[in-house]
Amino acid sequence: MLLRIPATSANLGPGFDCIGMALDLYNYIDFEAVDSPGALSIEICGEGQHSLSKDETNLVYQAFSRVFAGRREPIPGIKFKLINNIPLARGLGSSSAAIIGGILAANFLLAEKLSIEEMLDIALEFEGHPDNIAPALLGGIVLCTANNQGFHYLKMNPPEGIFCTVLIPDYELSTKKARDILPGTVPLKDAVFNIGKMGLLINAINTGNLDLLKEAIDDKLHQPYRCSLIPGLNDLIILAKDSKVLGLAISGAGPSIIIFHKNDDLDEVMLFQNYLLEKGISSRLINLKPVAEGAQLV
Ligand code: HSE
């Protein structure tokens, strides 16, 4: 069986830990149950083929085995082939793709006994925040809010006519490092600033009024603190305000930068890459579109 799991971009500027978007860049997991219980074989092609573990510590297998352990069922023998296109540690949801892929493979072997909520809850144990795992599983743009029982999600369809270019710098940044730099508390005025921006962002998504994005995509809760880990980011944020693009933000915890545009602004987008290059930071550009479909068997 072959699973396809999308990359994701979390936060979208003001929605720190609350919103994420599925993108048309995919990891694939080819999986096959084998007769001897507990047996494991993992082959990896593409991103992480030389760095990711191929034993029980592999994240896909950890998520896969967690599903069976939670149900007190024996872990079946399994052969995985991971075809990875999502760059690692760049803010594009590679860990979430692995976690969701492992859970879905397990759920398939369990004849789909798990609900969406159960799968999200298990994934949350690994990731700690839902804004990448929810769009990886559900697709589209997913708003996540906490409630007493766990978290509540709302899926929105991506607006028509929005294109994304992701600038992927040639260095990695671990989510842990990018979270450790954040303060434990923020000024009330910064929280109020983000609430307003988040309202505008949701309105832009739901009405398709993409011109609102320029105003909506600001943030004071995480990006200012992460600037020191992502050289050039602050300048790019300022440059984006005066450019034709719709908006620019850190993708997830970074270091990738996502630029929203209407697909007629590619020359403008290249200026951001050139600006980084002049500062000695090389990066690659990939052009992506938001997708409404989440992880699925193909
Ligand atoms: N919301 C998360 C963060 C995304 O910005 O740290 C990374 O997983």
mmCIF file of C-alpha atoms and ligand atoms in Angstrom:
data_model
loop_
_atom_site.group_PDB
_atom_site.id
_atom_site.type_symbol
_atom_site.label_atom_id
_atom_site.label_comp_id
_atom_site.label_asym_id
_atom_site.label_seq_id
_atom_site.Cartn_x
_atom_site.Cartn_y
_atom_site.Cartn_z
ATOM 1 C CA MET A 1 0.000 0.000 0.000
ATOM 2 C CA LEU A 2 1.190 3.509 -0.703
ATOM 3 C CA LEU A 3 0.435 6.512 1.495
ATOM 4 C CA ARG A 4 0.941 10.120 0.442
ATOM 5 C CA ILE A 5 1.360 12.783 3.124
ATOM 6 C CA PRO A 6 1.588 16.519 2.381
ATOM 7 C CA ALA A 7 4.124 19.010 3.656
ATOM 8 C CA THR A 8 2.672 21.726 5.873
ATOM 9 C CA SER A 9 3.400 25.297 6.786
ATOM 10 C CA ALA A 10 2.353 26.278 10.302
ATOM 11 C CA ASN A 11 1.616 29.639 11.938
ATOM 12 C CA LEU A 12 0.985 31.612 8.691
ATOM 13 C CA GLY A 13 2.299 34.694 10.491
ATOM 14 C CA PRO A 14 0.054 35.490 13.474
ATOM 15 C CA GLY A 15 -1.403 32.019 14.142
ATOM 16 C CA PHE A 16 1.387 30.657 16.327
ATOM 17 C CA ASP A 17 0.610 27.014 17.229
ATOM 18 C CA CYS A 18 -3.005 27.488 16.017
ATOM 19 C CA ILE A 19 -3.092 27.284 12.223
ATOM 20 C CA GLY A 20 -1.380 25.386 9.450
ATOM 21 C CA MET A 21 -1.742 24.719 5.741
ATOM 22 C CA ALA A 22 -1.161 21.592 3.624
ATOM 23 C CA LEU A 23 1.055 22.058 0.566
ATOM 24 C CA ASP A 24 1.523 20.067 -2.640
ATOM 25 C CA LEU A 25 4.895 18.623 -1.697
ATOM 26 C CA TYR A 26 4.635 15.026 -0.525
ATOM 27 C CA ASN A 27 6.333 12.212 1.327
ATOM 28 C CA TYR A 28 5.269 8.711 0.337
ATOM 29 C CA ILE A 29 5.230 5.619 2.535
ATOM 30 C CA ASP A 30 5.089 2.243 0.873
ATOM 31 C CA PHE A 31 4.189 -0.332 3.528
ATOM 32 C CA GLU A 32 3.564 -4.048 3.675
ATOM 33 C CA ALA A 33 2.771 -6.244 6.674
ATOM 34 C CA VAL A 34 5.053 -9.279 7.010
ATOM 35 C CA ASP A 35 4.397 -12.570 8.770
ATOM 36 C CA SER A 36 6.770 -12.390 11.741
ATOM 37 C CA PRO A 37 5.285 -10.137 14.479
ATOM 38 C CA GLY A 38 7.552 -7.255 15.505
ATOM 39 C CA ALA A 39 9.832 -7.630 12.452
ATOM 40 C CA LEU A 40 10.898 -4.318 10.939
ATOM 41 C CA SER A 41 12.625 -3.241 7.762
ATOM 42 C CA ILE A 42 12.943 0.401 6.709
ATOM 43 C CA GLU A 43 14.345 1.710 3.441
ATOM 44 C CA ILE A 44 14.633 5.471 2.921
ATOM 45 C CA CYS A 45 15.016 7.350 -0.373
ATOM 46 C CA GLY A 46 15.432 11.104 -0.675
ATOM 47 C CA GLU A 47 15.483 13.539 2.240
ATOM 48 C CA GLY A 48 17.141 12.013 5.284
ATOM 49 C CA GLN A 49 18.222 8.833 3.515
ATOM 50 C CA HIS A 50 21.638 9.015 5.194
ATOM 51 C CA SER A 51 20.616 10.663 8.473
ATOM 52 C CA LEU A 52 17.274 9.191 9.552
ATOM 53 C CA SER A 53 17.296 6.031 11.640
ATOM 54 C CA LYS A 54 16.153 2.776 10.085
ATOM 55 C CA ASP A 55 15.425 0.915 13.320
ATOM 56 C CA GLU A 56 12.741 1.057 16.048
ATOM 57 C CA THR A 57 13.640 4.691 16.776
ATOM 58 C CA ASN A 58 12.456 5.841 13.340
ATOM 59 C CA LEU A 59 9.594 8.316 13.828
ATOM 60 C CA VAL A 60 7.284 6.605 11.318
ATOM 61 C CA TYR A 61 7.733 3.320 13.176
ATOM 62 C CA GLN A 62 7.402 4.983 16.588
ATOM 63 C CA ALA A 63 4.011 6.406 15.592
ATOM 64 C CA PHE A 64 3.011 3.108 13.931
ATOM 65 C CA SER A 65 3.883 1.031 16.989
ATOM 66 C CA ARG A 66 2.304 3.552 19.397
ATOM 67 C CA VAL A 67 -1.081 2.896 17.783
ATOM 68 C CA PHE A 68 -0.874 -0.851 18.499
ATOM 69 C CA ALA A 69 0.630 -0.380 21.968
ATOM 70 C CA GLY A 70 -2.257 1.976 22.863
ATOM 71 C CA ARG A 71 -4.733 -0.734 21.909
ATOM 72 C CA ARG A 72 -2.702 -3.452 23.664
ATOM 73 C CA GLU A 73 -2.402 -5.305 20.400
ATOM 74 C CA PRO A 74 0.776 -6.973 19.110
ATOM 75 C CA ILE A 75 2.779 -4.847 16.694
ATOM 76 C CA PRO A 76 2.679 -6.557 13.302
ATOM 77 C CA GLY A 77 5.853 -7.156 11.327
ATOM 78 C CA ILE A 78 6.205 -4.364 8.789
ATOM 79 C CA LYS A 79 8.281 -3.329 5.791
ATOM 80 C CA PHE A 80 8.435 0.412 5.141
ATOM 81 C CA LYS A 81 9.872 2.232 2.165
ATOM 82 C CA LEU A 82 9.953 5.973 2.874
ATOM 83 C CA ILE A 83 10.165 8.213 -0.173
ATOM 84 C CA ASN A 84 10.897 11.588 1.343
ATOM 85 C CA ASN A 85 10.547 14.857 -0.554
ATOM 86 C CA ILE A 86 9.915 17.175 2.411
ATOM 87 C CA PRO A 87 13.195 18.749 3.567
ATOM 88 C CA LEU A 88 14.109 17.967 7.181
ATOM 89 C CA ALA A 89 14.240 20.579 9.946
ATOM 90 C CA ARG A 90 13.245 23.427 7.635
ATOM 91 C CA GLY A 91 9.760 24.278 8.928
ATOM 92 C CA LEU A 92 7.794 22.263 6.365
ATOM 93 C CA GLY A 93 6.317 19.591 8.601
ATOM 94 C CA SER A 94 8.619 16.644 7.864
ATOM 95 C CA SER A 95 8.153 15.247 11.399
ATOM 96 C CA SER A 96 4.380 15.591 11.206
ATOM 97 C CA ALA A 97 4.384 13.793 7.866
ATOM 98 C CA ALA A 98 6.317 10.922 9.453
ATOM 99 C CA ILE A 99 4.001 10.757 12.485
ATOM 100 C CA ILE A 100 0.776 10.947 10.475
ATOM 101 C CA GLY A 101 2.152 8.415 7.974
ATOM 102 C CA GLY A 102 2.971 5.907 10.726
ATOM 103 C CA ILE A 103 -0.443 6.336 12.352
ATOM 104 C CA LEU A 104 -2.308 5.949 9.042
ATOM 105 C CA ALA A 105 -0.345 2.828 8.111
ATOM 106 C CA ALA A 106 -1.287 1.327 11.483
ATOM 107 C CA ASN A 107 -4.895 2.388 11.069
ATOM 108 C CA PHE A 108 -5.039 0.736 7.670
ATOM 109 C CA LEU A 109 -3.803 -2.559 9.154
ATOM 110 C CA LEU A 110 -6.424 -2.169 11.899
ATOM 111 C CA ALA A 111 -9.159 -1.879 9.244
ATOM 112 C CA GLU A 112 -9.546 1.853 10.013
ATOM 113 C CA LYS A 113 -10.734 1.509 13.590
ATOM 114 C CA LEU A 114 -9.363 4.883 14.709
ATOM 115 C CA SER A 115 -11.329 8.113 14.424
ATOM 116 C CA ILE A 116 -9.750 11.330 13.147
ATOM 117 C CA GLU A 117 -9.769 12.626 16.738
ATOM 118 C CA GLU A 118 -7.989 9.520 18.051
ATOM 119 C CA MET A 119 -5.337 9.831 15.347
ATOM 120 C CA LEU A 120 -4.818 13.520 16.083
ATOM 121 C CA ASP A 121 -4.539 12.834 19.821
ATOM 122 C CA ILE A 122 -1.847 10.207 19.251
ATOM 123 C CA ALA A 123 0.015 12.516 16.851
ATOM 124 C CA LEU A 124 -0.154 15.310 19.410
ATOM 125 C CA GLU A 125 1.725 13.133 21.933
ATOM 126 C CA PHE A 126 4.693 13.246 19.570
ATOM 127 C CA GLU A 127 4.522 16.805 18.280
ATOM 128 C CA GLY A 128 3.104 18.742 21.268
ATOM 129 C CA HIS A 129 1.285 21.303 19.088
ATOM 130 C CA PRO A 130 -1.352 20.555 16.467
ATOM 131 C CA ASP A 131 -0.700 23.094 13.721
ATOM 132 C CA ASN A 132 1.352 20.798 11.461
ATOM 133 C CA ILE A 133 -0.218 17.439 12.258
ATOM 134 C CA ALA A 134 -3.804 18.593 11.674
ATOM 135 C CA PRO A 135 -3.290 19.860 8.086
ATOM 136 C CA ALA A 136 -1.007 16.889 7.316
ATOM 137 C CA LEU A 137 -3.918 14.574 8.178
ATOM 138 C CA LEU A 138 -6.872 16.686 7.036
ATOM 139 C CA GLY A 139 -5.468 18.872 4.252
ATOM 140 C CA GLY A 140 -6.534 22.448 3.592
ATOM 141 C CA ILE A 141 -5.952 25.142 6.171
ATOM 142 C CA VAL A 142 -6.742 23.971 9.681
ATOM 143 C CA LEU A 143 -7.473 26.192 12.656
ATOM 144 C CA CYS A 144 -6.840 24.442 15.983
ATOM 145 C CA THR A 145 -7.992 25.639 19.389
ATOM 146 C CA ALA A 146 -7.621 23.933 22.750
ATOM 147 C CA ASN A 147 -10.626 22.973 24.845
ATOM 148 C CA ASN A 148 -11.060 20.915 28.026
ATOM 149 C CA GLN A 149 -11.167 17.627 26.156
ATOM 150 C CA GLY A 150 -8.146 18.290 23.978
ATOM 151 C CA PHE A 151 -8.207 20.366 20.870
ATOM 152 C CA HIS A 152 -10.888 21.393 18.488
ATOM 153 C CA TYR A 153 -10.172 21.833 14.791
ATOM 154 C CA LEU A 154 -11.839 23.628 11.926
ATOM 155 C CA LYS A 155 -10.798 22.892 8.359
ATOM 156 C CA MET A 156 -11.036 25.669 5.779
ATOM 157 C CA ASN A 157 -10.483 25.335 2.070
ATOM 158 C CA PRO A 158 -7.526 27.243 0.656
ATOM 159 C CA PRO A 159 -8.645 30.422 -1.152
ATOM 160 C CA GLU A 160 -8.575 30.391 -4.951
ATOM 161 C CA GLY A 161 -5.627 31.968 -6.682
ATOM 162 C CA ILE A 162 -3.105 31.814 -3.863
ATOM 163 C CA PHE A 163 0.401 30.582 -4.640
ATOM 164 C CA CYS A 164 3.262 30.036 -2.249
ATOM 165 C CA THR A 165 6.966 30.151 -2.794
ATOM 166 C CA VAL A 166 9.099 28.707 -0.051
ATOM 167 C CA LEU A 167 12.642 29.962 0.390
ATOM 168 C CA ILE A 168 14.552 27.107 1.981
ATOM 169 C CA PRO A 169 17.892 28.214 3.408
ATOM 170 C CA ASP A 170 20.804 25.789 3.219
ATOM 171 C CA TYR A 171 20.900 25.254 6.963
ATOM 172 C CA GLU A 172 18.721 23.330 9.409
ATOM 173 C CA LEU A 173 17.002 24.731 12.489
ATOM 174 C CA SER A 174 15.546 22.331 15.022
ATOM 175 C CA THR A 175 12.046 23.087 16.256
ATOM 176 C CA LYS A 176 13.376 22.702 19.796
ATOM 177 C CA LYS A 177 15.941 25.465 19.303
ATOM 178 C CA ALA A 178 13.342 27.686 17.616
ATOM 179 C CA ARG A 179 10.942 27.152 20.552
ATOM 180 C CA ASP A 180 13.559 27.476 23.283
ATOM 181 C CA ILE A 181 14.246 31.047 22.161
ATOM 182 C CA LEU A 182 10.622 32.115 22.776
ATOM 183 C CA PRO A 183 9.733 33.893 26.023
ATOM 184 C CA GLY A 184 7.408 32.316 28.599
ATOM 185 C CA THR A 185 5.149 35.385 28.620
ATOM 186 C CA VAL A 186 4.463 38.185 26.137
ATOM 187 C CA PRO A 187 3.225 41.763 26.611
ATOM 188 C CA LEU A 188 -0.560 42.111 26.533
ATOM 189 C CA LYS A 189 -0.334 44.615 23.659
ATOM 190 C CA ASP A 190 1.501 42.017 21.557
ATOM 191 C CA ALA A 191 -1.167 39.400 22.270
ATOM 192 C CA VAL A 192 -3.869 41.927 21.299
ATOM 193 C CA PHE A 193 -1.933 42.757 18.116
ATOM 194 C CA ASN A 194 -1.908 39.076 17.118
ATOM 195 C CA ILE A 195 -5.603 38.535 17.904
ATOM 196 C CA GLY A 196 -6.493 41.302 15.447
ATOM 197 C CA LYS A 197 -4.153 39.966 12.768
ATOM 198 C CA MET A 198 -5.461 36.438 13.202
ATOM 199 C CA GLY A 199 -9.027 37.694 12.721
ATOM 200 C CA LEU A 200 -7.986 39.365 9.480
ATOM 201 C CA LEU A 201 -6.155 36.221 8.350
ATOM 202 C CA ILE A 202 -9.190 33.983 8.850
ATOM 203 C CA ASN A 203 -11.353 36.542 7.060
ATOM 204 C CA ALA A 204 -8.910 36.666 4.125
ATOM 205 C CA ILE A 205 -8.973 32.850 3.882
ATOM 206 C CA ASN A 206 -12.746 32.532 4.109
ATOM 207 C CA THR A 207 -13.645 35.413 1.799
ATOM 208 C CA GLY A 208 -10.784 34.944 -0.672
ATOM 209 C CA ASN A 209 -9.898 38.621 -0.235
ATOM 210 C CA LEU A 210 -6.196 37.973 -0.677
ATOM 211 C CA ASP A 211 -5.254 41.635 -0.510
ATOM 212 C CA LEU A 212 -6.053 41.492 3.220
ATOM 213 C CA LEU A 213 -3.081 39.186 3.713
ATOM 214 C CA LYS A 214 -0.573 42.026 3.567
ATOM 215 C CA GLU A 215 -2.136 43.499 6.705
ATOM 216 C CA ALA A 216 -2.965 40.137 8.302
ATOM 217 C CA ILE A 217 0.352 38.378 8.150
ATOM 218 C CA ASP A 218 2.133 40.326 10.888
ATOM 219 C CA ASP A 219 3.196 38.710 14.118
ATOM 220 C CA LYS A 220 4.621 39.725 17.476
ATOM 221 C CA LEU A 221 4.482 36.400 19.333
ATOM 222 C CA HIS A 222 7.251 34.360 17.699
ATOM 223 C CA GLN A 223 8.845 35.936 14.635
ATOM 224 C CA PRO A 224 10.603 38.833 16.418
ATOM 225 C CA TYR A 225 12.269 36.342 18.776
ATOM 226 C CA ARG A 226 13.269 33.978 15.973
ATOM 227 C CA CYS A 227 14.936 36.671 13.868
ATOM 228 C CA SER A 228 18.236 36.016 15.636
ATOM 229 C CA LEU A 229 18.139 32.378 14.445
ATOM 230 C CA ILE A 230 17.140 33.218 10.863
ATOM 231 C CA PRO A 231 19.584 35.750 9.437
ATOM 232 C CA GLY A 232 17.987 38.230 7.026
ATOM 233 C CA LEU A 233 14.426 37.476 8.168
ATOM 234 C CA ASN A 234 13.757 40.876 9.668
ATOM 235 C CA ASP A 235 14.875 42.641 6.477
ATOM 236 C CA LEU A 236 12.733 40.343 4.326
ATOM 237 C CA ILE A 237 9.658 41.085 6.453
ATOM 238 C CA ILE A 238 10.229 44.817 5.921
ATOM 239 C CA LEU A 239 10.946 44.382 2.186
ATOM 240 C CA ALA A 240 7.765 42.344 1.740
ATOM 241 C CA LYS A 241 5.627 45.192 3.077
ATOM 242 C CA ASP A 242 6.671 47.390 0.142
ATOM 243 C CA SER A 243 6.591 44.692 -2.505
ATOM 244 C CA LYS A 244 3.854 43.295 -4.723
ATOM 245 C CA VAL A 245 3.710 39.960 -2.865
ATOM 246 C CA LEU A 246 0.701 39.231 -0.657
ATOM 247 C CA GLY A 247 2.690 38.402 2.446
ATOM 248 C CA LEU A 248 5.784 36.769 3.903
ATOM 249 C CA ALA A 249 6.247 34.791 7.116
ATOM 250 C CA ILE A 250 8.399 32.127 8.727
ATOM 251 C CA SER A 251 7.154 28.705 7.689
ATOM 252 C CA GLY A 252 6.463 26.899 10.973
ATOM 253 C CA ALA A 253 9.437 27.247 13.280
ATOM 254 C CA GLY A 254 11.687 28.082 10.293
ATOM 255 C CA PRO A 255 14.197 28.533 8.902
ATOM 256 C CA SER A 256 12.163 28.403 5.653
ATOM 257 C CA ILE A 257 10.288 31.518 4.692
ATOM 258 C CA ILE A 258 6.925 31.276 2.957
ATOM 259 C CA ILE A 259 5.919 33.975 0.506
ATOM 260 C CA PHE A 260 2.286 34.252 -0.606
ATOM 261 C CA HIS A 261 1.597 35.713 -4.036
ATOM 262 C CA LYS A 262 -0.772 35.605 -6.981
ATOM 263 C CA ASN A 263 1.676 33.798 -9.296
ATOM 264 C CA ASP A 264 2.411 36.893 -11.345
ATOM 265 C CA ASP A 265 4.987 38.080 -8.856
ATOM 266 C CA LEU A 266 7.730 35.500 -9.348
ATOM 267 C CA ASP A 267 10.322 38.141 -10.307
ATOM 268 C CA GLU A 268 9.543 39.877 -7.046
ATOM 269 C CA VAL A 269 9.951 36.609 -5.158
ATOM 270 C CA MET A 270 13.425 36.129 -6.680
ATOM 271 C CA LEU A 271 14.443 39.483 -5.209
ATOM 272 C CA PHE A 272 14.025 38.013 -1.722
ATOM 273 C CA GLN A 273 16.290 35.092 -2.585
ATOM 274 C CA ASN A 274 18.874 37.428 -4.116
ATOM 275 C CA TYR A 275 18.726 39.647 -1.053
ATOM 276 C CA LEU A 276 19.608 36.665 1.160
ATOM 277 C CA LEU A 277 22.384 35.630 -1.224
ATOM 278 C CA GLU A 278 23.930 39.100 -1.011
ATOM 279 C CA LYS A 279 24.033 38.576 2.752
ATOM 280 C CA GLY A 280 25.869 35.273 2.198
ATOM 281 C CA ILE A 281 22.829 33.029 2.808
ATOM 282 C CA SER A 282 22.132 30.625 -0.015
ATOM 283 C CA SER A 283 18.722 29.076 -0.368
ATOM 284 C CA ARG A 284 16.596 27.193 -2.822
ATOM 285 C CA LEU A 285 13.142 28.214 -3.968
ATOM 286 C CA ILE A 286 10.200 25.895 -4.411
ATOM 287 C CA ASN A 287 6.849 26.950 -5.785
ATOM 288 C CA LEU A 288 3.927 25.251 -4.094
ATOM 289 C CA LYS A 289 0.168 25.473 -3.860
ATOM 290 C CA PRO A 290 -2.036 24.846 -0.845
ATOM 291 C CA VAL A 291 -3.997 21.610 -1.199
ATOM 292 C CA ALA A 292 -7.397 20.657 0.168
ATOM 293 C CA GLU A 293 -6.564 16.934 0.551
ATOM 294 C CA GLY A 294 -4.650 15.546 3.490
ATOM 295 C CA ALA A 295 -2.756 12.280 3.870
ATOM 296 C CA GLN A 296 -4.323 9.404 1.950
ATOM 297 C CA LEU A 297 -3.732 6.054 0.278
ATOM 298 C CA VAL A 298 -2.907 6.527 -3.381
HETATM 299 N N1 HSE B 1 3.876 26.256 15.709
HETATM 300 C C1 HSE B 1 5.128 25.571 15.762
HETATM 301 C C2 HSE B 1 6.225 26.560 16.055
HETATM 302 C C3 HSE B 1 5.387 24.907 14.459
HETATM 303 O O1 HSE B 1 6.216 27.648 15.475
HETATM 304 O O2 HSE B 1 7.108 26.266 16.865
HETATM 305 C C4 HSE B 1 6.594 24.043 14.459
HETATM 306 O O3 HSE B 1 6.263 22.730 14.677
#
